[in-house]
Amino acid sequence: MGEGEGGGDEETEREKNMEKINRGMLRFFTDHYKPEIIGIVGTKHTIGLAIREAQKAVTVDREASLWSHCFIFGDLRLDRRGKGGKKSRSPYIFESDLKVNVFKPQLRNGAQENWVGKHCREVVENAGVIDFGLSEDVIENILATALQLVDEQVLYPIQELLGTWWAIITNREWLPNPVDDRHAMYCSAFVRHCYKKAGADFLKRVSVSNTTPEHIAQAGIKAGKLIRFRG
């Protein structure tokens, strides 16, 4: 396809996707945006609910967790998400995620940079941000580590999730994950790794490779830094 061909179709698809966005949630993330803060969400699709259910053993009330995924805010970037494909500026995030599109030959596995609106859909039931109020130098180190992991194409480890689940039910989260892969991290381990590398670790009794979204949420609550979206 030559340059400029198919632009109308792409614009229509982009506008359709924007119509599915929870505008209130997008505004929440944009209003609270700061580079390096943690975003946290809980989804209600099958995988999200399974992850939330699997964290029962580490929640305070032993009920399913509110949270299933987390990420790090990166830069404000210019894109074409404005009305009619106009330029707009909005937050982009660093995360480790696994996305399989059954209708297109597409697989996105591991560390990646995405638009924050990806996590502002109907399927997202809970959302929040955690800002630990770190120094500029620490913030830069967190973002540098996150970008490096994206560049190195660190993968999303399905097997490591099973190792974390086993550590939780046997109450051994402080031990390294038995199936830890140094070139693979799921979402919450990715976030924790970036913070730890920058000297800003916020958890002491849990191995990085066993870190869950619930652990991160509890650290935010304990520090009085978790702000929840009220839609």
Coordinates of N, CA and C in Angstrom, one line a residue:
M1 N 0.8 -1.2 0.0 CA 0.0 0.0 0.0 C 0.9 1.2 0.0
G2 N 0.6 2.2 -0.9 CA 1.4 3.4 -1.0 C 1.1 4.4 0.1
E3 N 2.0 5.4 0.2 CA 1.8 6.4 1.2 C 0.5 7.1 1.0
G4 N -0.3 7.3 2.1 CA -1.5 8.1 2.0 C -2.7 7.2 1.7
E5 N -2.6 6.0 1.2 CA -3.7 5.1 0.9 C -4.2 4.5 2.2
G6 N -5.6 4.4 2.3 CA -6.2 3.7 3.4 C -6.3 4.6 4.6
G7 N -5.9 5.9 4.5 CA -6.0 6.9 5.6 C -7.4 7.0 6.1
G8 N -8.4 7.0 5.2 CA -9.8 7.2 5.7 C -10.2 6.0 6.6
D9 N -9.8 4.8 6.2 CA -10.2 3.6 6.9 C -9.6 3.7 8.3
E10 N -8.3 4.1 8.4 CA -7.6 4.1 9.7 C -8.2 5.2 10.6
E11 N -8.6 6.3 10.0 CA -9.3 7.4 10.8 C -10.6 6.9 11.3
T12 N -11.4 6.2 10.5 CA -12.7 5.7 10.9 C -12.5 4.7 12.1
E13 N -11.5 3.8 11.9 CA -11.3 2.8 13.0 C -10.8 3.5 14.3
R14 N -10.0 4.5 14.1 CA -9.5 5.3 15.3 C -10.7 5.9 16.0
E15 N -11.6 6.5 15.3 CA -12.7 7.2 15.9 C -13.7 6.2 16.5
K16 N -13.8 5.0 16.0 CA -14.7 4.0 16.6 C -14.1 3.6 17.9
N17 N -12.8 3.4 17.9 CA -12.1 3.0 19.2 C -12.3 4.1 20.2
M18 N -12.2 5.3 19.8 CA -12.3 6.4 20.8 C -13.7 6.5 21.4
E19 N -14.7 6.1 20.6 CA -16.1 6.0 21.1 C -16.3 5.0 22.3
K20 N -15.4 4.0 22.3 CA -15.5 3.0 23.3 C -14.8 3.4 24.6
I21 N -14.1 4.5 24.6 CA -13.4 4.9 25.8 C -14.2 5.4 26.9
N22 N -13.9 5.1 28.2 CA -14.5 5.7 29.3 C -13.9 7.0 29.5
R23 N -14.6 8.1 29.1 CA -14.0 9.4 29.1 C -13.6 9.9 30.6
G24 N -14.5 9.5 31.5 CA -14.2 9.9 32.9 C -12.9 9.3 33.4
M25 N -12.7 8.0 33.1 CA -11.5 7.3 33.5 C -10.3 7.9 32.8
L26 N -10.4 8.2 31.5 CA -9.3 8.8 30.8 C -8.9 10.2 31.4
R27 N -10.0 10.9 31.8 CA -9.8 12.3 32.4 C -9.1 12.1 33.7
F28 N -9.5 11.1 34.5 CA -8.9 10.8 35.8 C -7.4 10.5 35.6
F29 N -7.0 9.6 34.7 CA -5.6 9.3 34.5 C -4.8 10.6 34.0
T30 N -5.4 11.3 33.1 CA -4.8 12.5 32.6 C -4.6 13.6 33.7
D31 N -5.6 13.8 34.5 CA -5.6 14.8 35.6 C -4.5 14.5 36.6
H32 N -4.3 13.2 36.9 CA -3.3 12.7 37.9 C -2.0 12.4 37.3
Y33 N -1.8 12.6 36.0 CA -0.6 12.2 35.3 C 0.7 12.9 35.9
K34 N 1.7 12.0 36.2 CA 3.0 12.5 36.5 C 3.9 11.3 36.0
P35 N 5.1 11.7 35.3 CA 6.0 10.6 34.9 C 6.4 9.7 36.1
E36 N 6.3 8.4 35.9 CA 6.8 7.4 36.9 C 5.8 6.9 37.9
I37 N 4.6 7.6 38.0 CA 3.6 7.1 39.0 C 3.0 5.8 38.5
I38 N 2.5 5.1 39.4 CA 1.9 3.8 39.0 C 0.4 3.9 38.7
G39 N 0.0 3.3 37.6 CA -1.4 3.1 37.4 C -1.8 1.7 37.7
I40 N -3.0 1.5 38.2 CA -3.5 0.2 38.6 C -4.9 0.0 38.2
V41 N -5.3 -1.1 37.7 CA -6.7 -1.3 37.2 C -7.1 -2.8 37.6
G42 N -8.4 -2.9 37.7 CA -9.0 -4.3 37.9 C -10.0 -4.5 36.8
T43 N -9.9 -5.5 36.0 CA -10.8 -5.7 34.9 C -11.8 -6.9 35.2
K44 N -12.9 -6.9 34.4 CA -13.9 -7.9 34.7 C -14.0 -8.9 33.6
H45 N -13.0 -9.0 32.7 CA -13.1 -10.1 31.7 C -12.5 -11.3 32.4
T46 N -12.5 -12.4 31.6 CA -12.2 -13.7 32.2 C -10.8 -13.8 32.9
I47 N -9.8 -13.3 32.1 CA -8.5 -13.4 32.7 C -8.3 -12.4 33.9
G48 N -8.8 -11.2 33.8 CA -8.8 -10.3 34.9 C -9.4 -10.8 36.1
L49 N -10.6 -11.4 36.0 CA -11.3 -11.9 37.2 C -10.5 -13.1 37.8
A50 N -9.9 -13.9 36.9 CA -9.1 -15.0 37.4 C -7.9 -14.5 38.2
I51 N -7.2 -13.5 37.7 CA -6.1 -12.9 38.4 C -6.5 -12.3 39.8
R52 N -7.6 -11.6 39.8 CA -8.1 -11.0 41.0 C -8.5 -12.1 42.0
E53 N -9.1 -13.2 41.5 CA -9.5 -14.3 42.4 C -8.3 -15.0 43.0
A54 N -7.2 -15.1 42.2 CA -6.0 -15.8 42.6 C -5.3 -15.1 43.7
Q55 N -5.6 -13.8 43.9 CA -4.9 -13.0 45.0 C -5.6 -13.0 46.3
K56 N -6.6 -13.8 46.4 CA -7.4 -13.8 47.7 C -6.5 -14.0 48.9
A57 N -5.5 -14.8 48.8 CA -4.7 -15.1 50.0 C -3.9 -13.9 50.5
V58 N -3.7 -12.9 49.7 CA -2.9 -11.7 50.1 C -3.8 -10.5 50.3
T59 N -5.1 -10.6 50.1 CA -5.9 -9.4 50.4 C -6.2 -9.4 51.9
V60 N -6.5 -8.2 52.4 CA -6.7 -8.0 53.9 C -8.0 -8.8 54.3
D61 N -9.0 -8.8 53.5 CA -10.3 -9.4 53.9 C -10.4 -10.8 53.3
R62 N -9.4 -11.3 52.6 CA -9.4 -12.6 52.0 C -10.5 -12.8 50.9
E63 N -10.9 -11.7 50.4 CA -11.8 -11.6 49.2 C -11.0 -11.4 48.0
A64 N -11.6 -11.6 46.8 CA -10.9 -11.3 45.5 C -10.4 -9.9 45.5
S65 N -9.2 -9.7 44.9 CA -8.6 -8.4 44.9 C -9.4 -7.5 43.9
L66 N -9.3 -6.2 44.1 CA -9.8 -5.3 43.2 C -9.0 -5.1 41.9
W67 N -7.8 -5.6 42.0 CA -6.8 -5.2 41.0 C -6.2 -6.4 40.2
S68 N -6.0 -6.2 38.9 CA -5.5 -7.3 38.1 C -4.3 -6.9 37.2
H69 N -4.0 -5.6 37.1 CA -2.9 -5.1 36.2 C -2.4 -3.8 36.7
C70 N -1.1 -3.5 36.4 CA -0.5 -2.2 36.8 C 0.5 -1.8 35.8
F71 N 0.9 -0.6 35.8 CA 1.8 0.0 34.7 C 2.4 1.2 35.3
I72 N 3.4 1.8 34.6 CA 4.1 3.0 34.9 C 3.8 4.1 33.9
F73 N 3.5 5.2 34.4 CA 3.3 6.4 33.5 C 4.6 6.8 32.9
G74 N 4.7 7.0 31.6 CA 5.8 7.5 30.9 C 5.7 9.0 30.6
D75 N 5.8 9.3 29.3 CA 5.8 10.7 28.8 C 4.4 11.1 28.3
L76 N 4.1 12.4 28.2 CA 3.0 12.9 27.4 C 3.5 13.0 26.0
R77 N 2.7 12.3 25.1 CA 3.2 12.3 23.7 C 2.1 12.9 22.8
L78 N 2.6 13.4 21.6 CA 1.7 13.8 20.6 C 1.2 12.6 19.8
D79 N -0.1 12.5 19.5 CA -0.6 11.5 18.6 C -1.7 12.0 17.8
R80 N -2.4 11.2 17.1 CA -3.6 11.6 16.3 C -4.9 11.1 16.8
R81 N -5.1 11.2 18.1 CA -6.3 10.7 18.7 C -7.3 11.9 18.9
G82 N -7.0 13.0 18.4 CA -8.0 14.1 18.5 C -9.1 13.9 17.5
K83 N -10.2 14.7 17.6 CA -11.3 14.6 16.7 C -10.9 14.8 15.3
G84 N -11.3 13.8 14.4 CA -11.0 13.9 13.0 C -9.5 13.7 12.7
G85 N -8.8 13.0 13.7 CA -7.4 12.7 13.5 C -6.5 13.8 13.8
K86 N -7.0 14.8 14.5 CA -6.1 16.0 14.9 C -5.1 15.6 15.9
K87 N -4.1 16.4 16.0 CA -3.1 16.1 17.0 C -3.6 16.3 18.4
S88 N -3.2 15.4 19.3 CA -3.6 15.6 20.7 C -2.3 15.1 21.6
R89 N -2.4 15.5 22.8 CA -1.3 15.1 23.7 C -1.8 14.4 24.9
S90 N -1.4 13.2 25.1 CA -1.9 12.4 26.3 C -0.9 11.5 26.8
P91 N -1.1 10.9 28.0 CA -0.1 10.1 28.7 C 0.1 8.7 28.0
Y92 N 1.3 8.3 27.9 CA 1.7 7.0 27.4 C 2.3 6.2 28.6
I93 N 2.2 4.9 28.6 CA 2.6 4.1 29.7 C 3.6 3.0 29.3
F94 N 4.4 2.6 30.3 CA 5.2 1.4 30.2 C 4.6 0.3 30.9
E95 N 4.5 -0.9 30.3 CA 3.9 -2.1 31.0 C 4.4 -3.3 30.4
S96 N 4.2 -4.4 31.1 CA 4.4 -5.8 30.5 C 3.0 -6.4 30.4
D97 N 2.7 -6.8 29.2 CA 1.3 -7.3 29.0 C 1.3 -8.4 27.9
L98 N 0.3 -9.1 27.8 CA 0.1 -10.1 26.8 C -1.2 -9.9 26.1
K99 N -1.1 -9.6 24.8 CA -2.4 -9.3 24.0 C -2.4 -10.2 22.8
V100 N -3.4 -11.0 22.7 CA -3.6 -11.8 21.5 C -4.9 -11.4 20.8
N101 N -4.8 -11.1 19.5 CA -5.9 -10.7 18.7 C -6.3 -11.9 17.9
V102 N -7.5 -12.5 18.2 CA -7.9 -13.7 17.4 C -8.4 -13.4 16.1
F103 N -8.7 -12.1 15.8 CA -9.2 -11.7 14.5 C -8.1 -11.2 13.6
K104 N -7.0 -10.9 14.1 CA -5.9 -10.4 13.3 C -4.6 -11.2 13.7
P105 N -3.7 -11.4 12.8 CA -2.4 -12.2 13.1 C -1.5 -11.3 13.9
Q106 N -1.9 -11.0 15.2 CA -1.2 -10.1 16.0 C -1.0 -10.7 17.4
L107 N 0.3 -10.6 17.9 CA 0.6 -11.0 19.3 C 1.6 -10.0 19.9
R108 N 1.2 -9.3 21.0 CA 2.1 -8.4 21.7 C 2.4 -9.0 23.0
N109 N 3.6 -9.4 23.2 CA 4.0 -10.1 24.4 C 5.1 -9.5 25.1
G110 N 4.9 -9.0 26.3 CA 6.0 -8.5 27.1 C 6.0 -7.0 27.3
A111 N 7.2 -6.4 27.6 CA 7.4 -5.0 27.9 C 7.1 -4.2 26.6
Q112 N 6.3 -3.1 26.8 CA 5.8 -2.3 25.7 C 5.4 -1.0 26.2
E113 N 5.2 0.0 25.2 CA 4.7 1.3 25.5 C 3.4 1.5 24.8
N114 N 2.4 1.9 25.6 CA 1.0 2.1 25.0 C 0.4 3.4 25.5
W115 N -0.7 3.7 24.8 CA -1.5 4.8 25.2 C -2.3 4.4 26.4
V116 N -2.4 5.4 27.4 CA -3.1 5.0 28.6 C -4.6 4.7 28.4
G117 N -5.2 5.2 27.3 CA -6.6 4.9 27.0 C -6.9 3.4 26.8
K118 N -5.8 2.6 26.6 CA -6.0 1.1 26.5 C -6.6 0.6 27.8
H119 N -6.4 1.3 28.9 CA -7.0 0.8 30.2 C -8.1 1.7 30.6
C120 N -8.8 2.3 29.7 CA -10.0 3.1 30.0 C -11.2 2.6 29.3
R121 N -11.4 1.3 29.3 CA -12.5 0.7 28.6 C -13.6 0.2 29.5
E122 N -14.7 -0.3 29.0 CA -15.8 -0.7 29.8 C -15.4 -1.9 30.6
V123 N -14.5 -2.7 30.2 CA -14.1 -3.9 30.9 C -13.3 -3.6 32.2
V124 N -12.8 -2.3 32.3 CA -12.1 -1.9 33.5 C -13.1 -1.5 34.6
E125 N -13.1 -2.3 35.7 CA -14.0 -2.0 36.8 C -13.5 -1.1 37.9
N126 N -12.2 -1.2 38.1 CA -11.6 -0.4 39.2 C -10.3 0.3 38.6
A127 N -10.0 1.5 39.0 CA -8.8 2.2 38.5 C -8.2 3.1 39.6
G128 N -6.9 3.3 39.6 CA -6.3 4.1 40.5 C -4.9 4.5 40.1
V129 N -4.3 5.4 40.9 CA -2.9 5.8 40.7 C -2.2 5.8 42.0
I130 N -0.9 5.6 42.0 CA -0.1 5.6 43.2 C 1.1 6.5 42.9
D131 N 1.2 7.6 43.7 CA 2.4 8.5 43.6 C 3.1 8.6 44.9
F132 N 4.3 8.0 44.9 CA 5.1 7.9 46.1 C 5.9 9.2 46.3
G133 N 5.8 10.2 45.4 CA 6.4 11.5 45.7 C 7.9 11.4 45.6
L134 N 8.5 10.8 44.6 CA 9.9 10.6 44.5 C 10.7 11.8 43.9
S135 N 12.0 11.8 44.1 CA 12.8 12.8 43.5 C 13.0 12.7 42.0
E136 N 13.4 13.8 41.4 CA 13.6 13.8 40.0 C 14.6 12.8 39.5
D137 N 15.7 12.6 40.2 CA 16.7 11.7 39.9 C 16.2 10.3 39.9
V138 N 15.4 9.9 40.9 CA 14.8 8.6 41.0 C 13.8 8.4 39.9
I139 N 13.0 9.4 39.6 CA 12.0 9.3 38.5 C 12.7 9.0 37.2
E140 N 13.8 9.7 36.9 CA 14.5 9.5 35.7 C 15.0 8.0 35.6
N141 N 15.5 7.5 36.7 CA 16.1 6.2 36.7 C 15.0 5.1 36.5
I142 N 13.8 5.3 37.1 CA 12.7 4.4 36.9 C 12.3 4.4 35.4
L143 N 12.2 5.6 34.8 CA 11.8 5.6 33.4 C 12.8 5.1 32.5
A144 N 14.1 5.3 32.8 CA 15.2 4.7 32.0 C 15.2 3.2 32.1
T145 N 14.9 2.6 33.2 CA 14.8 1.2 33.3 C 13.7 0.6 32.5
A146 N 12.5 1.3 32.6 CA 11.3 0.8 31.9 C 11.6 0.8 30.4
L147 N 12.2 1.9 29.9 CA 12.4 2.0 28.5 C 13.4 1.0 28.0
Q148 N 14.4 0.7 28.9 CA 15.4 -0.3 28.6 C 14.8 -1.7 28.4
L149 N 13.8 -2.0 29.3 CA 13.2 -3.3 29.3 C 12.3 -3.4 28.0
V150 N 11.7 -2.3 27.6 CA 11.0 -2.3 26.3 C 11.9 -2.6 25.2
D151 N 13.1 -1.9 25.2 CA 14.1 -2.0 24.1 C 14.6 -3.5 24.1
E152 N 14.8 -4.1 25.2 CA 15.3 -5.4 25.3 C 14.2 -6.5 25.0
Q153 N 13.0 -6.0 24.8 CA 11.9 -6.9 24.5 C 11.7 -8.0 25.5
V154 N 11.7 -7.6 26.8 CA 11.5 -8.5 27.9 C 10.1 -9.1 27.7
L155 N 9.9 -10.4 27.9 CA 8.7 -11.1 27.6 C 7.7 -11.2 28.8
Y156 N 6.5 -11.6 28.5 CA 5.5 -11.8 29.5 C 5.4 -13.3 29.9
P157 N 5.7 -13.7 31.1 CA 5.9 -15.1 31.4 C 4.6 -15.8 32.0
I158 N 4.0 -16.5 31.2 CA 2.8 -17.2 31.7 C 3.2 -18.2 32.8
Q159 N 4.3 -18.9 32.6 CA 4.6 -19.9 33.7 C 5.0 -19.3 35.0
E160 N 5.5 -18.0 35.0 CA 5.9 -17.3 36.2 C 4.6 -17.0 37.0
L161 N 3.5 -16.8 36.3 CA 2.2 -16.5 37.1 C 1.9 -17.7 37.9
L162 N 2.1 -18.9 37.4 CA 1.8 -20.1 38.2 C 2.8 -20.2 39.4
G163 N 4.0 -19.8 39.2 CA 5.0 -19.8 40.3 C 4.5 -18.9 41.4
T164 N 4.0 -17.7 41.0 CA 3.6 -16.7 42.0 C 2.3 -17.3 42.7
W165 N 1.4 -17.9 42.0 CA 0.2 -18.4 42.6 C 0.6 -19.5 43.6
W166 N 1.6 -20.3 43.3 CA 2.0 -21.4 44.2 C 2.7 -20.7 45.5
A167 N 3.5 -19.7 45.3 CA 4.1 -19.0 46.4 C 3.0 -18.4 47.3
I168 N 2.0 -17.8 46.7 CA 0.9 -17.2 47.5 C 0.2 -18.3 48.4
I169 N -0.2 -19.4 47.8 CA -1.0 -20.4 48.5 C -0.2 -21.1 49.5
T170 N 1.1 -21.1 49.3 CA 2.0 -21.8 50.3 C 2.7 -20.7 51.3
N171 N 2.3 -19.5 51.1 CA 2.7 -18.4 52.0 C 4.3 -18.3 52.0
R172 N 4.8 -18.3 50.7 CA 6.3 -18.2 50.6 C 6.6 -17.1 49.6
E173 N 5.9 -16.0 49.6 CA 6.2 -14.9 48.6 C 7.6 -14.3 48.7
W174 N 8.2 -14.5 49.9 CA 9.6 -13.9 50.0 C 10.6 -14.6 49.3
L175 N 10.3 -15.9 48.9 CA 11.3 -16.7 48.2 C 11.2 -16.4 46.7
P176 N 12.3 -16.5 46.0 CA 12.3 -16.2 44.5 C 11.4 -17.2 43.8
N177 N 10.7 -16.7 42.8 CA 9.8 -17.5 42.0 C 10.5 -18.7 41.5
P178 N 10.0 -20.0 41.7 CA 10.7 -21.2 41.2 C 10.8 -21.3 39.7
V179 N 10.0 -20.6 39.0 CA 10.1 -20.6 37.5 C 10.5 -19.2 37.0
D180 N 11.2 -18.5 37.8 CA 11.7 -17.1 37.4 C 12.5 -17.2 36.1
D181 N 12.2 -16.3 35.2 CA 12.9 -16.1 33.9 C 13.5 -14.7 33.9
R182 N 14.8 -14.6 33.9 CA 15.4 -13.2 33.9 C 15.0 -12.3 32.7
H183 N 14.6 -12.9 31.7 CA 14.2 -12.2 30.5 C 12.7 -12.1 30.3
A184 N 12.0 -12.2 31.4 CA 10.5 -12.2 31.4 C 9.9 -11.7 32.7
M185 N 8.9 -10.8 32.6 CA 8.3 -10.2 33.8 C 6.8 -10.0 33.5
Y186 N 5.9 -10.4 34.4 CA 4.6 -9.9 34.2 C 4.4 -8.5 34.8
C187 N 3.2 -8.0 34.7 CA 3.0 -6.5 34.9 C 3.5 -6.0 36.2
S188 N 3.2 -6.6 37.4 CA 3.5 -6.1 38.7 C 5.0 -6.3 39.0
A189 N 5.6 -7.4 38.5 CA 7.0 -7.6 38.7 C 7.8 -6.6 37.9
F190 N 7.3 -6.2 36.7 CA 7.9 -5.2 35.8 C 7.9 -3.9 36.6
V191 N 6.8 -3.5 37.2 CA 6.7 -2.2 37.9 C 7.7 -2.2 39.1
R192 N 7.7 -3.3 39.9 CA 8.5 -3.4 41.0 C 10.0 -3.4 40.7
H193 N 10.3 -4.1 39.6 CA 11.7 -4.1 39.2 C 12.2 -2.7 38.8
C194 N 11.4 -2.0 38.1 CA 11.9 -0.6 37.7 C 12.1 0.3 39.0
Y195 N 11.2 0.2 39.9 CA 11.4 0.9 41.2 C 12.6 0.5 42.0
K196 N 12.8 -0.8 42.1 CA 13.9 -1.3 42.8 C 15.2 -0.9 42.2
K197 N 15.3 -1.0 40.9 CA 16.5 -0.6 40.2 C 16.9 0.8 40.5
A198 N 15.9 1.7 40.7 CA 16.1 3.1 40.9 C 16.3 3.4 42.4
G199 N 16.3 2.3 43.3 CA 16.5 2.5 44.7 C 15.3 3.0 45.4
A200 N 14.1 2.7 44.9 CA 12.9 3.1 45.5 C 11.9 2.0 45.7
D201 N 12.5 0.8 46.1 CA 11.7 -0.3 46.4 C 10.6 0.0 47.5
F202 N 9.4 -0.5 47.3 CA 8.3 -0.2 48.3 C 7.8 -1.4 48.9
L203 N 8.4 -2.6 48.7 CA 8.0 -3.8 49.4 C 9.3 -4.5 49.9
K204 N 9.2 -5.0 51.1 CA 10.4 -5.6 51.7 C 10.3 -7.2 51.9
R205 N 9.1 -7.7 52.0 CA 8.9 -9.1 52.4 C 8.4 -10.0 51.2
V206 N 8.4 -9.4 50.0 CA 7.9 -10.2 48.9 C 9.0 -10.1 47.8
S207 N 9.3 -11.3 47.2 CA 10.3 -11.3 46.1 C 9.8 -10.6 44.9
V208 N 10.6 -9.9 44.2 CA 10.2 -9.1 43.0 C 9.4 -10.0 42.1
S209 N 9.9 -11.2 41.9 CA 9.3 -12.1 40.9 C 7.9 -12.7 41.4
N210 N 7.6 -12.4 42.7 CA 6.3 -12.9 43.2 C 5.3 -11.7 43.5
T211 N 5.7 -10.5 43.0 CA 4.9 -9.3 43.3 C 3.6 -9.3 42.5
T212 N 2.5 -9.0 43.2 CA 1.2 -9.0 42.5 C 0.6 -7.6 42.5
P213 N -0.4 -7.3 41.7 CA -1.0 -6.0 41.7 C -1.6 -5.7 43.1
E214 N -2.0 -6.7 43.8 CA -2.6 -6.5 45.2 C -1.5 -6.0 46.2
H215 N -0.3 -6.6 46.1 CA 0.9 -6.2 46.9 C 1.2 -4.7 46.6
I216 N 1.1 -4.3 45.4 CA 1.4 -2.9 45.0 C 0.3 -2.0 45.5
A217 N -0.9 -2.4 45.4 CA -2.0 -1.6 45.9 C -1.9 -1.4 47.4
Q218 N -1.6 -2.5 48.1 CA -1.4 -2.4 49.6 C -0.3 -1.4 50.0
A219 N 0.8 -1.5 49.2 CA 1.9 -0.5 49.5 C 1.5 0.9 49.3
G220 N 0.6 1.1 48.3 CA 0.1 2.5 48.1 C -0.8 2.9 49.2
I221 N -1.7 2.0 49.6 CA -2.6 2.3 50.7 C -1.8 2.6 52.0
K222 N -0.8 1.8 52.3 CA 0.0 1.9 53.5 C 0.7 3.3 53.6
A223 N 1.1 3.7 52.4 CA 1.8 5.0 52.3 C 0.8 6.2 52.2
G224 N -0.5 5.9 52.1 CA -1.5 6.9 51.9 C -1.4 7.6 50.6
K225 N -1.0 6.8 49.5 CA -0.7 7.4 48.2 C -1.6 6.8 47.1
L226 N -2.5 5.9 47.4 CA -3.4 5.4 46.4 C -4.6 6.2 46.3
I227 N -4.8 6.7 45.1 CA -6.0 7.5 44.7 C -6.9 6.7 43.8
R228 N -8.1 6.4 44.2 CA -9.0 5.6 43.3 C -9.9 6.5 42.5
F229 N -10.2 6.0 41.3 CA -11.2 6.6 40.4 C -12.6 6.3 40.9
R230 N -13.4 7.4 41.0 CA -14.7 7.3 41.4 C -15.6 7.7 40.2
G231 N -16.1 6.7 39.5 CA -16.8 7.0 38.3 C -18.3 7.1 38.5

